[in-house]
PDB file of C-alpha atoms in Angstrom:
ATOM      1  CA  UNK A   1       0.000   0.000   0.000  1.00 40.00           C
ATOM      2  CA  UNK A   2       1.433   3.584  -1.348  1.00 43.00           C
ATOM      3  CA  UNK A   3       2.856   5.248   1.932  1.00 47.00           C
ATOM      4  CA  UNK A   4       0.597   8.608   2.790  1.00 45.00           C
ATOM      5  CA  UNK A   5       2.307  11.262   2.712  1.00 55.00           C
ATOM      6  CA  UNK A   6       2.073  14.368   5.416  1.00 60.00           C
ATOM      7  CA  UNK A   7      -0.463  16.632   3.613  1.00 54.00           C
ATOM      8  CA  UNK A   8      -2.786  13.340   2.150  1.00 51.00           C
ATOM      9  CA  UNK A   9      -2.690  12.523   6.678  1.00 59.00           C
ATOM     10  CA  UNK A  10      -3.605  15.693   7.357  1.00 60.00           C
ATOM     11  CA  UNK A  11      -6.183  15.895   4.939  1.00 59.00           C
ATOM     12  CA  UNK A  12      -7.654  12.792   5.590  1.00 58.00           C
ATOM     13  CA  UNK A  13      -7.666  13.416   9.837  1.00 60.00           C
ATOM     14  CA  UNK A  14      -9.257  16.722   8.697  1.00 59.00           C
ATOM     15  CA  UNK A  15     -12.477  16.017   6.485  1.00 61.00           C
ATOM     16  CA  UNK A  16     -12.942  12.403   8.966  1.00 58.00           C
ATOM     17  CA  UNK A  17     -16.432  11.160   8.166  1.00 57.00           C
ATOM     18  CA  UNK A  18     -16.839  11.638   4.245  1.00 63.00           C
ATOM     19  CA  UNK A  19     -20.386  11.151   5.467  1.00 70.00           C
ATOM     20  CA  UNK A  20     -20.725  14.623   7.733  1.00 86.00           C
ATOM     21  CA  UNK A  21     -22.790  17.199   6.455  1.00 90.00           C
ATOM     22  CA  UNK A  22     -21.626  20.744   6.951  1.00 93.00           C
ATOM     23  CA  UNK A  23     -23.041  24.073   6.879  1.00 92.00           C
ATOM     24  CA  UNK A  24     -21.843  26.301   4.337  1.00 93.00           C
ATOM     25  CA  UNK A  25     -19.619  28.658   6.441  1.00 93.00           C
ATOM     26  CA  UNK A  26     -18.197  25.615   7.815  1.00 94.00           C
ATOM     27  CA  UNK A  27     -17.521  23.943   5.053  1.00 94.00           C
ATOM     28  CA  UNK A  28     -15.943  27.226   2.690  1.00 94.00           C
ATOM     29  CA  UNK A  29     -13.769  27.581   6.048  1.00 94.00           C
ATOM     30  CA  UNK A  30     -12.591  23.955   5.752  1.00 93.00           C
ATOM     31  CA  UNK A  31     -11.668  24.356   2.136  1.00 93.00           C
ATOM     32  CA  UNK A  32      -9.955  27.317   3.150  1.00 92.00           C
ATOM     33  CA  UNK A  33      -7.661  25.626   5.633  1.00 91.00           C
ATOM     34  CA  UNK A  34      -6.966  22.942   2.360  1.00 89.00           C
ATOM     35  CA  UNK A  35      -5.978  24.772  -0.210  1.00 88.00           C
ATOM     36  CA  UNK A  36      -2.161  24.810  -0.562  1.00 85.00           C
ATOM     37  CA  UNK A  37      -2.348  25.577  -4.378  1.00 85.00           C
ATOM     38  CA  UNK A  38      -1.130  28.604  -5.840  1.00 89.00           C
ATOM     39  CA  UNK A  39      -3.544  29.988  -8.270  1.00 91.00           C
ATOM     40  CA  UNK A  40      -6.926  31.253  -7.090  1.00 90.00           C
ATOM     41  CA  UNK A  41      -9.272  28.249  -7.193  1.00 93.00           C
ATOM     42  CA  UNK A  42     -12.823  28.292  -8.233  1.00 93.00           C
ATOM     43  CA  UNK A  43     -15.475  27.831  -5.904  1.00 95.00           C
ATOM     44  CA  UNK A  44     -17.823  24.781  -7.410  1.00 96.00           C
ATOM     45  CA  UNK A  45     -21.471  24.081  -6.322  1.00 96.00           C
ATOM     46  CA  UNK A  46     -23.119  20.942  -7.389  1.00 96.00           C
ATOM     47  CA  UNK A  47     -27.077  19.712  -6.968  1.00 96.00           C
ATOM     48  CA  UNK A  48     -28.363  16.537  -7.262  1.00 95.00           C
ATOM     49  CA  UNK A  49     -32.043  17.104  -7.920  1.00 95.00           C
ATOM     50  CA  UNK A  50     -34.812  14.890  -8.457  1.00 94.00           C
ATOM     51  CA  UNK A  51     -35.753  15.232 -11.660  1.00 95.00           C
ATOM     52  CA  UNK A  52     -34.885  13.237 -14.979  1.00 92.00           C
ATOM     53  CA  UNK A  53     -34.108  15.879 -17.510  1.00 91.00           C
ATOM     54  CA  UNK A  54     -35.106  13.743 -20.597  1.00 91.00           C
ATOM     55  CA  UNK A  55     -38.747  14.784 -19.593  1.00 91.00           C
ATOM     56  CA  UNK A  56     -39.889  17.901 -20.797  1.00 90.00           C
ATOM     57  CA  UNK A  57     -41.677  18.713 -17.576  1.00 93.00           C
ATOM     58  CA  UNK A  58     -38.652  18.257 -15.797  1.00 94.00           C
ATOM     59  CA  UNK A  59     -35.931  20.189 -16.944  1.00 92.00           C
ATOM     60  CA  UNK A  60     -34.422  22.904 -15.326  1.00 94.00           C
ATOM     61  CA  UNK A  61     -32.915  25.548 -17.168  1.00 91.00           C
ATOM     62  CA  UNK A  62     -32.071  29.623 -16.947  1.00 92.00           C
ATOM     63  CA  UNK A  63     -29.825  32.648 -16.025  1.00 91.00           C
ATOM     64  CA  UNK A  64     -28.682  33.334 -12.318  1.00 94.00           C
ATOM     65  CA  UNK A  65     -27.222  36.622 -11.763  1.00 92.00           C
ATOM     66  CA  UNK A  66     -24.276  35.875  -9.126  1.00 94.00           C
ATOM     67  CA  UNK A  67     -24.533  39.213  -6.790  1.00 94.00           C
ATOM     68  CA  UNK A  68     -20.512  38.930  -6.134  1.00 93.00           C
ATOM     69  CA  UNK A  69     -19.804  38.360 -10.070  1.00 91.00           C
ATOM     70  CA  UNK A  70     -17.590  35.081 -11.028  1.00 91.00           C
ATOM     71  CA  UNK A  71     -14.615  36.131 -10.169  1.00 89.00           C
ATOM     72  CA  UNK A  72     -13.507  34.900 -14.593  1.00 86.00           C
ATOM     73  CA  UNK A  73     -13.015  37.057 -17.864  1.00 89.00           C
ATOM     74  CA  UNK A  74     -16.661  36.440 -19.811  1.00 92.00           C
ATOM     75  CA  UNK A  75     -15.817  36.370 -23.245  1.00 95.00           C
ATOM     76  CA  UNK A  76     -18.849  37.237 -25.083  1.00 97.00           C
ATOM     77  CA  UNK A  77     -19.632  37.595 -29.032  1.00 97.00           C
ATOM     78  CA  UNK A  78     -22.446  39.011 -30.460  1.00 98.00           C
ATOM     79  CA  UNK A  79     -24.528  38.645 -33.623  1.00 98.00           C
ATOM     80  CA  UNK A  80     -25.772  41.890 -34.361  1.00 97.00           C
ATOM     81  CA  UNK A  81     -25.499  44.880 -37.157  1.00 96.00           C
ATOM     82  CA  UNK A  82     -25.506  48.463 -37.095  1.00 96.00           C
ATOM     83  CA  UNK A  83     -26.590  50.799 -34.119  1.00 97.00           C
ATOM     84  CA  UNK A  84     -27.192  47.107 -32.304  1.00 97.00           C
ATOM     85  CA  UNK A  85     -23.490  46.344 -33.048  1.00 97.00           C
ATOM     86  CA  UNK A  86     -22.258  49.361 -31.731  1.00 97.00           C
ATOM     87  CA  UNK A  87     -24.398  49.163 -28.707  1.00 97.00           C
ATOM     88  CA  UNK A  88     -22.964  45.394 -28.074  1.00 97.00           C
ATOM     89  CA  UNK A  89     -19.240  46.946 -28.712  1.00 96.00           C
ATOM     90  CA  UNK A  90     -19.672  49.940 -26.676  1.00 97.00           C
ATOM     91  CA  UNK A  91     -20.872  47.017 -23.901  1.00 96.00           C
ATOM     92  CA  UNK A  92     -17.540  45.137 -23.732  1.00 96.00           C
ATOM     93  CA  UNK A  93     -18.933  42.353 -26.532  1.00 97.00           C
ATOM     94  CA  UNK A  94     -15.374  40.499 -27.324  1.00 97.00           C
ATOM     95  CA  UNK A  95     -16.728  39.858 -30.905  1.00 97.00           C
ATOM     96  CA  UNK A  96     -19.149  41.372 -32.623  1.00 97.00           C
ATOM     97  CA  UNK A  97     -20.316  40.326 -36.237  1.00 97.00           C
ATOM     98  CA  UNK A  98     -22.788  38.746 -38.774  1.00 96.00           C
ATOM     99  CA  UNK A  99     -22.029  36.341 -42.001  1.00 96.00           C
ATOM    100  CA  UNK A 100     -18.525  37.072 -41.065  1.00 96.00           C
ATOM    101  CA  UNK A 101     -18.690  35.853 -37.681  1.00 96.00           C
ATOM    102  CA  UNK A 102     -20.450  33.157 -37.908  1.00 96.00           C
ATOM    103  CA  UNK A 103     -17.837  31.910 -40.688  1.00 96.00           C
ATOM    104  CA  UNK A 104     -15.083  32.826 -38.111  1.00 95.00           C
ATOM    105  CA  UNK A 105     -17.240  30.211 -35.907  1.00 96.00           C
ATOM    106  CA  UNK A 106     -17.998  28.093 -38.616  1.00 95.00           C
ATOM    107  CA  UNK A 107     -13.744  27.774 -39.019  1.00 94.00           C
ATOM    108  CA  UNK A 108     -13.019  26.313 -35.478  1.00 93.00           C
ATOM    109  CA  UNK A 109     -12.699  30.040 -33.456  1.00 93.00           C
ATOM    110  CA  UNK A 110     -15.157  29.139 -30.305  1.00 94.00           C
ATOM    111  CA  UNK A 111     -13.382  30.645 -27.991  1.00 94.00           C
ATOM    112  CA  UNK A 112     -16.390  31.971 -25.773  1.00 95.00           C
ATOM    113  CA  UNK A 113     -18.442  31.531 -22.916  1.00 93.00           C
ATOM    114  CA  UNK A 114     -21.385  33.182 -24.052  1.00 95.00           C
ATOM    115  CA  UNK A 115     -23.245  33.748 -27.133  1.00 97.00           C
ATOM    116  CA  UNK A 116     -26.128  36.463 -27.824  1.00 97.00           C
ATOM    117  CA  UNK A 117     -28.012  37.435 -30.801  1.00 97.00           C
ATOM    118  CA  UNK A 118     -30.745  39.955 -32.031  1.00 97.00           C
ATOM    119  CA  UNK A 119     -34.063  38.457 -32.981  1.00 97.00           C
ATOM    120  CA  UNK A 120     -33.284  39.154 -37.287  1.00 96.00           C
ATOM    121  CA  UNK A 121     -29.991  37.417 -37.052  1.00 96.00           C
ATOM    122  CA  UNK A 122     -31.693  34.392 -36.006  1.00 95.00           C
ATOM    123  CA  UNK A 123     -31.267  33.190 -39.727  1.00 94.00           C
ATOM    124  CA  UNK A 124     -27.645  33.301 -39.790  1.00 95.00           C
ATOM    125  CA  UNK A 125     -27.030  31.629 -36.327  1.00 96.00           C
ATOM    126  CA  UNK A 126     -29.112  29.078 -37.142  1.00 94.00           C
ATOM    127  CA  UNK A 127     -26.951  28.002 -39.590  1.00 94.00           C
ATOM    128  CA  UNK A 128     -24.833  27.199 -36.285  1.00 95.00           C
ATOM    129  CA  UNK A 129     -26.619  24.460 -34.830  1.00 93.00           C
ATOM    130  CA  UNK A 130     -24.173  22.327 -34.771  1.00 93.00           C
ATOM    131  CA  UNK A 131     -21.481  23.863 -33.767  1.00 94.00           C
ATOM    132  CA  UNK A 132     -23.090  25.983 -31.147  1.00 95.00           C
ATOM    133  CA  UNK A 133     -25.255  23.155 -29.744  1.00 92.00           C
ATOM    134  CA  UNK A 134     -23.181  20.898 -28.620  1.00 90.00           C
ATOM    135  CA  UNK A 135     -21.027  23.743 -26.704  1.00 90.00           C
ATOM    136  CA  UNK A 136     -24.396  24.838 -25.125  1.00 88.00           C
ATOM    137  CA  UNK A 137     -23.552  28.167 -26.635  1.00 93.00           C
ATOM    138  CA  UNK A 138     -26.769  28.440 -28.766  1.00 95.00           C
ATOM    139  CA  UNK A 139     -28.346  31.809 -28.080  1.00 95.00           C
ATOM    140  CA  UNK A 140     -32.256  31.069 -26.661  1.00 93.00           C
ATOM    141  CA  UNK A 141     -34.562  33.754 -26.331  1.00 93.00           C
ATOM    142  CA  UNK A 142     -35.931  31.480 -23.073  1.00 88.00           C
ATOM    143  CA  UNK A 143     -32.517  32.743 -21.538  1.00 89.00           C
ATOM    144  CA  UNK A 144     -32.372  36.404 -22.755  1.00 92.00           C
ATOM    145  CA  UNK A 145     -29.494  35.599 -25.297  1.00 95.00           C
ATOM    146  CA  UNK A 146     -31.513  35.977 -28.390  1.00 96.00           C
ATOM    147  CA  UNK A 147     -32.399  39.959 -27.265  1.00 96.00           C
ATOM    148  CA  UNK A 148     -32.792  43.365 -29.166  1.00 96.00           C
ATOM    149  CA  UNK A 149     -31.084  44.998 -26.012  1.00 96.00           C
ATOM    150  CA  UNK A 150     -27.562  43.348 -26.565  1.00 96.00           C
ATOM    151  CA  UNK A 151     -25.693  45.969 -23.972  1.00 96.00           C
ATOM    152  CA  UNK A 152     -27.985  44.930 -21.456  1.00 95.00           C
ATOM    153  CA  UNK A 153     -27.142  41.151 -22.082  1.00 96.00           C
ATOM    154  CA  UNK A 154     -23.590  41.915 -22.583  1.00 96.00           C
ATOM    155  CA  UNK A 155     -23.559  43.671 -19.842  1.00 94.00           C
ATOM    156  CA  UNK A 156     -25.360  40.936 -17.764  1.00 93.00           C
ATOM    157  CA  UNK A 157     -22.735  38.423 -18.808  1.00 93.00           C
ATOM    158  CA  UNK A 158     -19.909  40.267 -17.841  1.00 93.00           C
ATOM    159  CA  UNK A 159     -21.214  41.308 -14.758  1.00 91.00           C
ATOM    160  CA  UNK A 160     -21.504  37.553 -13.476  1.00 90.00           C
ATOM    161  CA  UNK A 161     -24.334  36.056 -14.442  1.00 91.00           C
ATOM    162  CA  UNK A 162     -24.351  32.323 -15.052  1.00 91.00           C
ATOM    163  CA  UNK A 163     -26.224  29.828 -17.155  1.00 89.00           C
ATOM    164  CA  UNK A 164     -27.839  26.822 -15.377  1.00 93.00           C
ATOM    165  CA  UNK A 165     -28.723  23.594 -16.918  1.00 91.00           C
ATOM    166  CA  UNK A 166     -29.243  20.286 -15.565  1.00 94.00           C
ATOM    167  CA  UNK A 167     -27.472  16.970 -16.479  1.00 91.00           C
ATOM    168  CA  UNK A 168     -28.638  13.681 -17.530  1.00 86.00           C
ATOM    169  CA  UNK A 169     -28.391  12.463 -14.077  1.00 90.00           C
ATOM    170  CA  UNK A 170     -30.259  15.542 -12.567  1.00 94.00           C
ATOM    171  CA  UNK A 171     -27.166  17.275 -11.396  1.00 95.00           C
ATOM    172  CA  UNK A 172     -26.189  20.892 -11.782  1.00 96.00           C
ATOM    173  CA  UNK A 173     -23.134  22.350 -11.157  1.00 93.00           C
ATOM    174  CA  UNK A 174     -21.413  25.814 -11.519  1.00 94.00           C
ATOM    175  CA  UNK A 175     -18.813  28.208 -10.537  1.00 93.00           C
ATOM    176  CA  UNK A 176     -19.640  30.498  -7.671  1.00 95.00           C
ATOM    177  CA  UNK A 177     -16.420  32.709  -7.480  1.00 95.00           C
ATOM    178  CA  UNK A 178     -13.183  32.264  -6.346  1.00 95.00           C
ATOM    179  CA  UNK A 179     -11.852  31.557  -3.148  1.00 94.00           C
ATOM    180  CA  UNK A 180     -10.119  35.116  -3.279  1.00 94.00           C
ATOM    181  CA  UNK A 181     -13.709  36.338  -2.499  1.00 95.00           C
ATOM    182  CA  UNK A 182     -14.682  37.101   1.268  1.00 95.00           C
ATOM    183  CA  UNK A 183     -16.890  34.895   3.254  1.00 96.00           C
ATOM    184  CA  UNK A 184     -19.764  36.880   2.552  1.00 96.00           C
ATOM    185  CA  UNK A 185     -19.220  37.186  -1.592  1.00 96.00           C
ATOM    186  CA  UNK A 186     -19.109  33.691  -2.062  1.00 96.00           C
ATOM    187  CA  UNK A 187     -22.503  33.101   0.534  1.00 96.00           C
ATOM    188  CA  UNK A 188     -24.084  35.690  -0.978  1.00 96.00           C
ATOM    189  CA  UNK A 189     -23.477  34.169  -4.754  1.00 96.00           C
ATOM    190  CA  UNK A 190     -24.502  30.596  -3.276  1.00 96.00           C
ATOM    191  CA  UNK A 191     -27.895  31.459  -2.160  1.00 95.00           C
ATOM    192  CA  UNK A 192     -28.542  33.606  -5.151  1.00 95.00           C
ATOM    193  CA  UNK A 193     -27.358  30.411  -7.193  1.00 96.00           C
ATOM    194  CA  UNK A 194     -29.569  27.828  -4.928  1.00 96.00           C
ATOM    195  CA  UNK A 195     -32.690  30.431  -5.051  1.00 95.00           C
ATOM    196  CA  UNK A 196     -32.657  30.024  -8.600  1.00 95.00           C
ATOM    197  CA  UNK A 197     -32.548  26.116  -8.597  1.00 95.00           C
ATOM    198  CA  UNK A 198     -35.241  26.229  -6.184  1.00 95.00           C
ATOM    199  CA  UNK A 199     -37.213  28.825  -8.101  1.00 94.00           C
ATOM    200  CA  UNK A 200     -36.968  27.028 -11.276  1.00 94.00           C
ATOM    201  CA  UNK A 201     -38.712  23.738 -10.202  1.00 94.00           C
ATOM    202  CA  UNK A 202     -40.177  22.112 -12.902  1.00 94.00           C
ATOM    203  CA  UNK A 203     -43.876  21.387 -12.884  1.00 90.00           C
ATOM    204  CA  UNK A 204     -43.175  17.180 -13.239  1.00 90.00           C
ATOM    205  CA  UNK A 205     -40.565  16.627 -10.721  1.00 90.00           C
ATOM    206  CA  UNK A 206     -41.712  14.385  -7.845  1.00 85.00           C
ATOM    207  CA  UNK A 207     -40.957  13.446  -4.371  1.00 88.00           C
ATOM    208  CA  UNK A 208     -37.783  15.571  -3.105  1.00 91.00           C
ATOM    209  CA  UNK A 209     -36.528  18.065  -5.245  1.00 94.00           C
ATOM    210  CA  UNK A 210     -32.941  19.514  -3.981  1.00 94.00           C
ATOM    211  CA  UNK A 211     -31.833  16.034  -2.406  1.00 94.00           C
ATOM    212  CA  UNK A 212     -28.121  16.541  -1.897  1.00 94.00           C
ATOM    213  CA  UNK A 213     -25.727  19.783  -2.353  1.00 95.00           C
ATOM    214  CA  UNK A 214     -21.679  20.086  -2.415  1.00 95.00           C
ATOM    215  CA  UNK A 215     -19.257  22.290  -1.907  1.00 95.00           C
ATOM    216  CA  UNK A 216     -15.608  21.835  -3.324  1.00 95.00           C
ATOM    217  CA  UNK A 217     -13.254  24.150  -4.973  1.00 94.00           C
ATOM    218  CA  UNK A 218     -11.032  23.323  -8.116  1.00 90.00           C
ATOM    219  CA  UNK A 219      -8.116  21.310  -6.358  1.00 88.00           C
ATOM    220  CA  UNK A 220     -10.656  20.581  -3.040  1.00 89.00           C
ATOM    221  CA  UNK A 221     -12.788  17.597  -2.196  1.00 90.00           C
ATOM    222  CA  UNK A 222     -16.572  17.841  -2.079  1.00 92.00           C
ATOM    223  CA  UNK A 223     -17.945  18.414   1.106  1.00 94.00           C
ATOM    224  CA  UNK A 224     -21.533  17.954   1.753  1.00 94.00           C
ATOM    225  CA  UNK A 225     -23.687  20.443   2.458  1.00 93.00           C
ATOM    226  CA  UNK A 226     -26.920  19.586   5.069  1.00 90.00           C
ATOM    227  CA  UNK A 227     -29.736  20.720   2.469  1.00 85.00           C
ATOM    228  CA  UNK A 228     -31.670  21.822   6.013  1.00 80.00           C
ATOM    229  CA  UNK A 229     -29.224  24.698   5.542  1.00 64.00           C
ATOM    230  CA  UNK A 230     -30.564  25.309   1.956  1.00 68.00           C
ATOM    231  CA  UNK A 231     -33.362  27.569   2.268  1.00 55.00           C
ATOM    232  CA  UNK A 232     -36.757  26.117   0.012  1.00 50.00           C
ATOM    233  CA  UNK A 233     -35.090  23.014  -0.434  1.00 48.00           C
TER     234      UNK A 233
END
């Protein structure tokens, strides 16, 4: 059996119980103490809900705006023309284009967390299906990415909000800022990001809806979070 070393001991004497559920301030200030990385790690969420996303009445889907922001550059492009594509550049818009962008796109250059669109450019994005799809990058209207007011939606995806969308196994998961952030940043984005979850309960999911919530960071184990401490869940 591989010999432990000092910081795997420590770690291990630390978290005990894999079982124990924690309350939020409890567990960010354990993940504090176990970070011994040196870049600025991301604070993760992650949901297990009780849904099965492959219904229609069960999937859960939208925009949280994160109070604290992300903490990441949002690189955005945007589909627009004219006084629209000068509104979206004056926004901060990384990208802003038409035919020409969407051949950019079309050539391999994806490089973007976030996609938005006015409504009569619809016709060229759609030509995009299948390269946006996949990447969930596809603006929606649903999610105020297919918008006449680009700045606004620019400006909302710079600012830190966050897409949600639930997996095949009825988990979400998402960044909530970085563990540079103060105590009260990072609780603040978490029960922004949980009222949202909660909020957007589909009308077929049954029994239990949040039934278990995590807390890691990027180099940090999970740590359970008691949902009792998960307001609406």
């Amino acid at each position: 059996m591989a010999k432990q070393t000092k910081k795997q001991k420590a770690l291990n004497e630390k978290l005990g119980d894999n079982q124990k559920l924690y309350g939020f301030d409890e567990a960010l200030k354990t993940l504090r103490e176990l970070s011994s990385v040196k870049f600025d790690e991301t604070i993760e969420i992650a949901m297990n809900l009780g849904v099965d996303p492959r219904h229609a009445d069960q999937m859960v889907r939208g925009m949280v705006s994160l109070p604290s922001g992300t903490g990441k550059d949002v690189r955005v492009a945007v589909f627009a023309k004219g006084d629209k594509a000068e509104e979206a550049k004056a926004a901060g818009a990384d990208k802003v284009g038409a035919e020409d962008l969407m051949e950019d796109m079309q050539a391999g250059n994806l490089d973007y967390d976030r996609v938005i669109a006015t409504p009569d450019m619809m016709g060229v994005v759609g030509r995009l299906g299948k390269v946006l799809g996949p990447k969930g990058l596809m603006p929606n209207p649903k999610l105020g990415t297919v918008t006449p007011n680009v700045a606004q939606a620019v400006k909302d995806a710079k600012g830190g909000q966050v897409e949600f969308r639930v997996e095949k196994a009825g988990i979400i998961h998402s960044g909530i800022g970085k563990l540079s952030f103060t105590d009260d940043q990072l609780k603040a984005n978490f029960t922004a990001f949980v009222d949202a979850i909660v909020k957007a309960k589909p009308s077929g999911a049954k029994g239990k809806y949040v039934r278990k919530v995590a807390l890691s960071s990027t180099m940090g184990p999970g740590l359970k979070i008691d949902t009792a401490d998960v307001a609406g869940a």
